mmCIF file of C-alpha atoms in Angstrom:
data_model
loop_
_atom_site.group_PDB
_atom_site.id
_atom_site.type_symbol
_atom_site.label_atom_id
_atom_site.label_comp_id
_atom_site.label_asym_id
_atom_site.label_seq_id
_atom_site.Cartn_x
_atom_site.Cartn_y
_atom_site.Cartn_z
ATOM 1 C CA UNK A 434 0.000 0.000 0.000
ATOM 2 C CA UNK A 435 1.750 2.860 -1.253
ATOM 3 C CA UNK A 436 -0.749 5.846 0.063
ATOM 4 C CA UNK A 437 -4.314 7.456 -0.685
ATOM 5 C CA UNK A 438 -5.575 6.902 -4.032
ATOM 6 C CA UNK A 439 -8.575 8.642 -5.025
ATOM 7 C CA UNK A 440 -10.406 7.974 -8.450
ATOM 8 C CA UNK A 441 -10.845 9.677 -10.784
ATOM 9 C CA UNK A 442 -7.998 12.310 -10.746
ATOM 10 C CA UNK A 443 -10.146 14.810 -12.960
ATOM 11 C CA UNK A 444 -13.868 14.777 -13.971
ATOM 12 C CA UNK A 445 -15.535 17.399 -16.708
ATOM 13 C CA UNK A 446 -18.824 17.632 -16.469
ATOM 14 C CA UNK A 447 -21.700 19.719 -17.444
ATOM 15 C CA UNK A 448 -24.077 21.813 -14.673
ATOM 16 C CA UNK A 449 -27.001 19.774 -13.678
ATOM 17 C CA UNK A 450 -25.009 16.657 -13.943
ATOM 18 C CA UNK A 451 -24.345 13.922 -10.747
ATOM 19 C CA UNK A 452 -21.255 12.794 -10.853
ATOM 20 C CA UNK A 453 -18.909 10.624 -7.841
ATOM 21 C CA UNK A 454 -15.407 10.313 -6.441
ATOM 22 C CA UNK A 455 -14.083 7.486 -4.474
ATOM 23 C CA UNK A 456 -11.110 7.974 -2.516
ATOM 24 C CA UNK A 457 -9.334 4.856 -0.978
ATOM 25 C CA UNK A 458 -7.334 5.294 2.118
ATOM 26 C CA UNK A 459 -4.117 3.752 3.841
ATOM 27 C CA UNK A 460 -5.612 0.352 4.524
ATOM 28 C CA UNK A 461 -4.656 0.050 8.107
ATOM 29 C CA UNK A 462 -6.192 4.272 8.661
ATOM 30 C CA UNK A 463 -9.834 3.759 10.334
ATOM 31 C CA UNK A 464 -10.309 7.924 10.020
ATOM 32 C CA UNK A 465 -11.004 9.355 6.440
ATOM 33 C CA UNK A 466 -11.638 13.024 5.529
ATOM 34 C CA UNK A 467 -12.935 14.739 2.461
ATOM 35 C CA UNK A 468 -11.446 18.480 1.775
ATOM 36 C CA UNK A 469 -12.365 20.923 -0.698
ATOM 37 C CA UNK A 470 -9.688 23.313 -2.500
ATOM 38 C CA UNK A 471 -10.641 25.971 -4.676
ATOM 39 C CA UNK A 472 -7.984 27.808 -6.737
ATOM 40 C CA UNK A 473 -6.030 30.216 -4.761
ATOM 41 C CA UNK A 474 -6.558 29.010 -1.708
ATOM 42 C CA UNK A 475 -6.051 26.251 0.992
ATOM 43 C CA UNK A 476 -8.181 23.091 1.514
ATOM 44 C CA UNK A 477 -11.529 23.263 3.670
ATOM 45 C CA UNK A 478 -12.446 20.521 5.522
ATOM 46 C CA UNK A 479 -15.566 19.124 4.334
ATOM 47 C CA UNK A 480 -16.342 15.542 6.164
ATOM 48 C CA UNK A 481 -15.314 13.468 8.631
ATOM 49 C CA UNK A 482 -15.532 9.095 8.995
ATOM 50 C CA UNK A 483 -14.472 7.301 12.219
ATOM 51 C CA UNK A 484 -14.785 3.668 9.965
ATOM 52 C CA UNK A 485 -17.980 3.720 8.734
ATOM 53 C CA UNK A 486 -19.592 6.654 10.804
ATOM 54 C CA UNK A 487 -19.566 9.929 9.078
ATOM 55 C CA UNK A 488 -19.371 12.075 12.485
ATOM 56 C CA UNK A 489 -18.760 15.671 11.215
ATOM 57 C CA UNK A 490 -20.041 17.462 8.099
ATOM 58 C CA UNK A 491 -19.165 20.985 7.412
ATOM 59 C CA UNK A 492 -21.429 23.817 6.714
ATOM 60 C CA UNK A 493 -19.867 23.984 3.255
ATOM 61 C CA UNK A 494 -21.296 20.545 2.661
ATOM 62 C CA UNK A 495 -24.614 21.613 0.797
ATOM 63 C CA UNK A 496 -27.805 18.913 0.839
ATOM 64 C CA UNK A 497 -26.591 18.050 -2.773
ATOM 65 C CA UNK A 498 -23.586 16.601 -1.334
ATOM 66 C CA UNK A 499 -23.465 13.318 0.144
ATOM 67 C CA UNK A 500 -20.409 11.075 1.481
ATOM 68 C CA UNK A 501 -20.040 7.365 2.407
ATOM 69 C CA UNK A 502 -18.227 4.887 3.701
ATOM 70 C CA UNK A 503 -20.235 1.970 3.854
ATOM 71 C CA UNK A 504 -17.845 -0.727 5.125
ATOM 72 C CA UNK A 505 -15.468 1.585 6.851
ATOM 73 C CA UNK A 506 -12.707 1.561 3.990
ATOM 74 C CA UNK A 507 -13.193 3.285 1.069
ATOM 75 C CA UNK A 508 -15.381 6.097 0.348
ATOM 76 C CA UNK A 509 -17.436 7.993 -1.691
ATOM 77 C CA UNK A 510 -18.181 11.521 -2.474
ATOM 78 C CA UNK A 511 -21.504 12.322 -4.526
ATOM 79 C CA UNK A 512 -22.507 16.049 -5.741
ATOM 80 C CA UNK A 513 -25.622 16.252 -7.492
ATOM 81 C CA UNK A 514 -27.335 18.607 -9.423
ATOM 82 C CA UNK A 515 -23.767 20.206 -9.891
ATOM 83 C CA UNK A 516 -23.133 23.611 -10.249
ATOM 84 C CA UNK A 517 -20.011 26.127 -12.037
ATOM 85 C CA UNK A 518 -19.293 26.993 -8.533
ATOM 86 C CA UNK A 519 -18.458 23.310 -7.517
ATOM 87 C CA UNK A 520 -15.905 23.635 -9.611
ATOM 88 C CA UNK A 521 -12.775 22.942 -7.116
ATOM 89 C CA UNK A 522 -10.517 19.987 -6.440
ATOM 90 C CA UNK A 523 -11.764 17.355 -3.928
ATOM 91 C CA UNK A 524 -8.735 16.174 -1.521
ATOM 92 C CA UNK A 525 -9.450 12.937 0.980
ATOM 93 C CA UNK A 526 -6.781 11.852 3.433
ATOM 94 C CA UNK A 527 -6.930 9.386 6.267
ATOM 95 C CA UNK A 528 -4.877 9.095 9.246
ATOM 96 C CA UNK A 529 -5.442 6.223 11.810
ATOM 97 C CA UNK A 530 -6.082 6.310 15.746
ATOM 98 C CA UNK A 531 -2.962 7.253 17.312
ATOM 99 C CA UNK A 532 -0.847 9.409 14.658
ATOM 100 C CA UNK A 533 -2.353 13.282 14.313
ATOM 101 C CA UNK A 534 -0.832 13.685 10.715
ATOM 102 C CA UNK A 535 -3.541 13.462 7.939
ATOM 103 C CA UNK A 536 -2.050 11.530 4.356
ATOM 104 C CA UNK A 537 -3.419 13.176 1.728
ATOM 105 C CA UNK A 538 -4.338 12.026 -2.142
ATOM 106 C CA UNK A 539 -4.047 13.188 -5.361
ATOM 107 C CA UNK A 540 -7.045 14.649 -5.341
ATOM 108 C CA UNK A 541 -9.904 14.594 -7.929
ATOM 109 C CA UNK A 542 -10.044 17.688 -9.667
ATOM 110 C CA UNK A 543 -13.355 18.765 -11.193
ATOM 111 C CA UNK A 544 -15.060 21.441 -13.549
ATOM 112 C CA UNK A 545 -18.530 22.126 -13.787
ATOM 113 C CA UNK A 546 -18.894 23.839 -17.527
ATOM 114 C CA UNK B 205 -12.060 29.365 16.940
ATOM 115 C CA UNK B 206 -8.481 28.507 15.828
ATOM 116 C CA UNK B 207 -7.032 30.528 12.002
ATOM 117 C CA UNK B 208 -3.875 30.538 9.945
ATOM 118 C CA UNK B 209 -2.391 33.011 8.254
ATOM 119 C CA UNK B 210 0.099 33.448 5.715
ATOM 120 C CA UNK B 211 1.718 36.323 5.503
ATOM 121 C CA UNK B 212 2.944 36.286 1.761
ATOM 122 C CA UNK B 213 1.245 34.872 -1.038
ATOM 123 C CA UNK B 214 3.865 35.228 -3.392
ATOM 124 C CA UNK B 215 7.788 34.148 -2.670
ATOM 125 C CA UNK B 216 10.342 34.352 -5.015
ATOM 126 C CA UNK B 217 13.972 33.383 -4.325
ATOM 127 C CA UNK B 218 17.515 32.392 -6.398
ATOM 128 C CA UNK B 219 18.447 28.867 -6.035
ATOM 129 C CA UNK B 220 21.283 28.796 -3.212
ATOM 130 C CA UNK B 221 19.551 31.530 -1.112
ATOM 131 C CA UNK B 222 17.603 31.998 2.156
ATOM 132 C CA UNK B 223 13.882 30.167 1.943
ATOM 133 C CA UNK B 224 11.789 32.370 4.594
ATOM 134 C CA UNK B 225 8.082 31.113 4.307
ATOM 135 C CA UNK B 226 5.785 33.085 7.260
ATOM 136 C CA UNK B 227 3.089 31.898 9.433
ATOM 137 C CA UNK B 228 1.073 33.750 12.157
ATOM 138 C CA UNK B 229 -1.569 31.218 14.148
ATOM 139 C CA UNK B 230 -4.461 32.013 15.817
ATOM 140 C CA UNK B 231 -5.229 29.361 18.791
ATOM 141 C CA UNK B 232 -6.977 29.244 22.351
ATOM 142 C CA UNK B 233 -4.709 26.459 23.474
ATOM 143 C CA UNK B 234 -1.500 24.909 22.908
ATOM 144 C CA UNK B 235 -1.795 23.865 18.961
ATOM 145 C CA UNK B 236 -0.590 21.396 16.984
ATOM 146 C CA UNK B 237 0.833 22.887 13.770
ATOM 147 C CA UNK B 238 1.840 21.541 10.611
ATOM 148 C CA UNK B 239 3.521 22.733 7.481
ATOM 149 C CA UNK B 240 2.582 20.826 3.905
ATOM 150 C CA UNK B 241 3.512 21.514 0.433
ATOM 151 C CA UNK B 242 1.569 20.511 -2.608
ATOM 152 C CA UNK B 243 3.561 20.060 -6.133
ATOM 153 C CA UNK B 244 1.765 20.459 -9.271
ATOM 154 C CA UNK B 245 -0.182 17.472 -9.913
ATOM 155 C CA UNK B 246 0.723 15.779 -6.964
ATOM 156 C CA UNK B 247 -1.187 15.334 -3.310
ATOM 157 C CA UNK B 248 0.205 17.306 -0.017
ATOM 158 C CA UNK B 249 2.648 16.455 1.642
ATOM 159 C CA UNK B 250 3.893 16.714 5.329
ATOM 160 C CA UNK B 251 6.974 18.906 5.405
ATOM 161 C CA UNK B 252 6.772 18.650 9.379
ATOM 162 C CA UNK B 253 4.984 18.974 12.568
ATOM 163 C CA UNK B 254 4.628 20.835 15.920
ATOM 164 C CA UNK B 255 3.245 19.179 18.459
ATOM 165 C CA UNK B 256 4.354 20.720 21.758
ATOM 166 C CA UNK B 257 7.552 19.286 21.947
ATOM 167 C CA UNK B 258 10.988 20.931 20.912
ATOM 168 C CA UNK B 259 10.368 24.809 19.619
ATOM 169 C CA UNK B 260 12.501 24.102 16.823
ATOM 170 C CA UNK B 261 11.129 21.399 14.251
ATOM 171 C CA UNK B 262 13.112 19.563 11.569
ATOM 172 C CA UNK B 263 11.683 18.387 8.917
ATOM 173 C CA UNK B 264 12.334 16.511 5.312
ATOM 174 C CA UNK B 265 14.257 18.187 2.806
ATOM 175 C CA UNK B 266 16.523 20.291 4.681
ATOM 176 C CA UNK B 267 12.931 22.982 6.009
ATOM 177 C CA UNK B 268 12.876 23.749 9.773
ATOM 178 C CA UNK B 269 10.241 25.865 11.471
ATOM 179 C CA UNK B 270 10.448 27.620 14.795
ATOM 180 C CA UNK B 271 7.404 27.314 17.055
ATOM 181 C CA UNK B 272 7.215 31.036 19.193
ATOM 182 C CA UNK B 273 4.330 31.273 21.092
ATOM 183 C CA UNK B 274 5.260 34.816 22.378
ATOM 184 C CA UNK B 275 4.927 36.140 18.473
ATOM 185 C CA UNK B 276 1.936 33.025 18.019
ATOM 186 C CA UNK B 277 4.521 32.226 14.316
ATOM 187 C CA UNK B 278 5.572 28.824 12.769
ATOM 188 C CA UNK B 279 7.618 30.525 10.413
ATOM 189 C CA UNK B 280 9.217 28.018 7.601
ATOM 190 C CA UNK B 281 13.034 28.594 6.957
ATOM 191 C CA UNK B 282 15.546 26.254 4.647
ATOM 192 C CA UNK B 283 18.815 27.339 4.080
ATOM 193 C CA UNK B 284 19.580 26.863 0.714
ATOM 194 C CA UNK B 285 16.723 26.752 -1.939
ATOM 195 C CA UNK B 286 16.809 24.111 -4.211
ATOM 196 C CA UNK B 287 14.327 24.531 -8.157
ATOM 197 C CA UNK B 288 12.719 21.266 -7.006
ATOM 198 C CA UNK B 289 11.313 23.279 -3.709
ATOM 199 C CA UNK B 290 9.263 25.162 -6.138
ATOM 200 C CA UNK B 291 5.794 24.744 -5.139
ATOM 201 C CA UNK B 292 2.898 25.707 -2.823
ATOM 202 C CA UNK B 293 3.519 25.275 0.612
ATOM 203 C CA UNK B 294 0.418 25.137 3.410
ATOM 204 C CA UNK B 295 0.760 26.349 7.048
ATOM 205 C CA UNK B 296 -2.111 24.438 9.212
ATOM 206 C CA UNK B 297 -2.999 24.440 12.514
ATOM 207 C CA UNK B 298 -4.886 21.590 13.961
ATOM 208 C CA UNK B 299 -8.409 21.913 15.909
ATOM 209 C CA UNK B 300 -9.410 19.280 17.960
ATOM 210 C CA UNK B 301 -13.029 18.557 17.203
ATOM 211 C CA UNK B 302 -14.958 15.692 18.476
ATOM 212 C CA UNK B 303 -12.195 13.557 19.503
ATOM 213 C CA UNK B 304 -10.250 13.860 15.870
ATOM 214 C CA UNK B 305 -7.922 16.594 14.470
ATOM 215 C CA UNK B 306 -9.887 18.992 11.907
ATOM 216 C CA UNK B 307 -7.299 21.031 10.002
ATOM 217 C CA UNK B 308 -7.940 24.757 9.193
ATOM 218 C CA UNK B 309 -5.356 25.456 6.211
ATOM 219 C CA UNK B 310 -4.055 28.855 5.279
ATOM 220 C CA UNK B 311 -4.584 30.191 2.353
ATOM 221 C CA UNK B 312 -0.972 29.544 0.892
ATOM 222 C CA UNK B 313 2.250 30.132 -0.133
ATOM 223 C CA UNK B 314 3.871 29.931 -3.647
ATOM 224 C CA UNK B 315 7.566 30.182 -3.373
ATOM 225 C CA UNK B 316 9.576 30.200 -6.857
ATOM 226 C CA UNK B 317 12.771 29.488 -7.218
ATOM 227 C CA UNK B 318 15.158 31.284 -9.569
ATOM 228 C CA UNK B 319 18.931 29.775 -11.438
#
């Protein structure tokens, strides 16, 4: 296991569309979080999964958003009804009980046209 | 609630030279603080951490920081700049939240690096 992969690393799509991301954590990690990065700035903090309990969201994280992790390993990351502004790229990272750092993927990076 | 900031958006430096990347914090409590840097195409990456241990933090690549809680900075240094340190570099504080870490990011640094 060589890190966080997340899939897939960029996404076009058109407004209105749904569209997915699954990220896939360092297998042994039990805590997985979904960021947001828009261009210019730093990554916000979106979601938060202790295994398969999703026990923060942030404000940012609009009803057409939607994350799971239904067996406590990978995840998933759903907008729907997308829109220009959710343009952005979409960073997870897990980290596991004991060690603070977060590991962070690729990220998925995706534009609403 | 806990903040980052980053006092230059923009760094540019000549390869050989000084890297000084600045970072004021903005905590109620003793904080955790991190430094990351994100090459193009490529996921972040921990550069280092504070976690209330020794002031002065080493981390990979040759990039220290100095915790100073009198001045609340985390200011980046690295001797000697090397082209491949060209990239965006992230100060973050951590916020304990529920029994996890949330991290509050700031808002970046690019440093170039000039031959």
């Amino acid at each position: 296991d060589t890190g966080v992969s997340q899939d897939p690393r960029h996404k076009i799509t058109k407004r209105g569309q749904n569209v997915t991301f699954r990220c896939d954590p360092i297998s042994e990690h039990n805590r997985l979080y979904w960021y947001r990065q828009t261009l210019g700035q730093g990554p916000e903090f979106l979601t938060y999964f202790q295994n398969e309990a999703q026990l923060e969201k942030s404000r940012l994280l609009s009803d057409r958003f939607s994350a799971e992790r239904p067996k406590g390993s990978f995840s998933t990351l759903e907008i729907q009804r997308t829109e220009q502004g959710d343009s952005a790229m979409y960073l997870c990272a897990s980290s596991s009980q004991t060690v603070r750092e977060q590991y962070f993927g690729p990220g998925t990076r995706l534009t609403v046209t | 609630a806990q903040s980052v900031t980053q006092l230059d958006s923009h760094v540019s430096v000549s390869e050989g030279t000084p890297v000084l990347l600045r970072c004021n914090y903005s905590s109620s409590y003793s904080p955790s603080l991190f430094w990351y840097v994100q090459h193009p195409n490529k996921g972040l990456q921990l550069l280092l951490k504070y976690t209330s241990a020794a002031t002065l933090v080493k981390g990979i690549n040759g990039f220290e920081a100095e915790f100073k809680k009198s001045e609340t900075s985390f200011h980046l240094t690295k001797p000697s700049a090397h082209m491949s340190d060209a990239a965006e570099y992230f100060c973050v504080v951590s916020e304990k939240s529920g029994g996890y870490n949330k991290l509050i990011f700031g808002a970046g640094t690019r440093l170039a690096v000039h031959p």
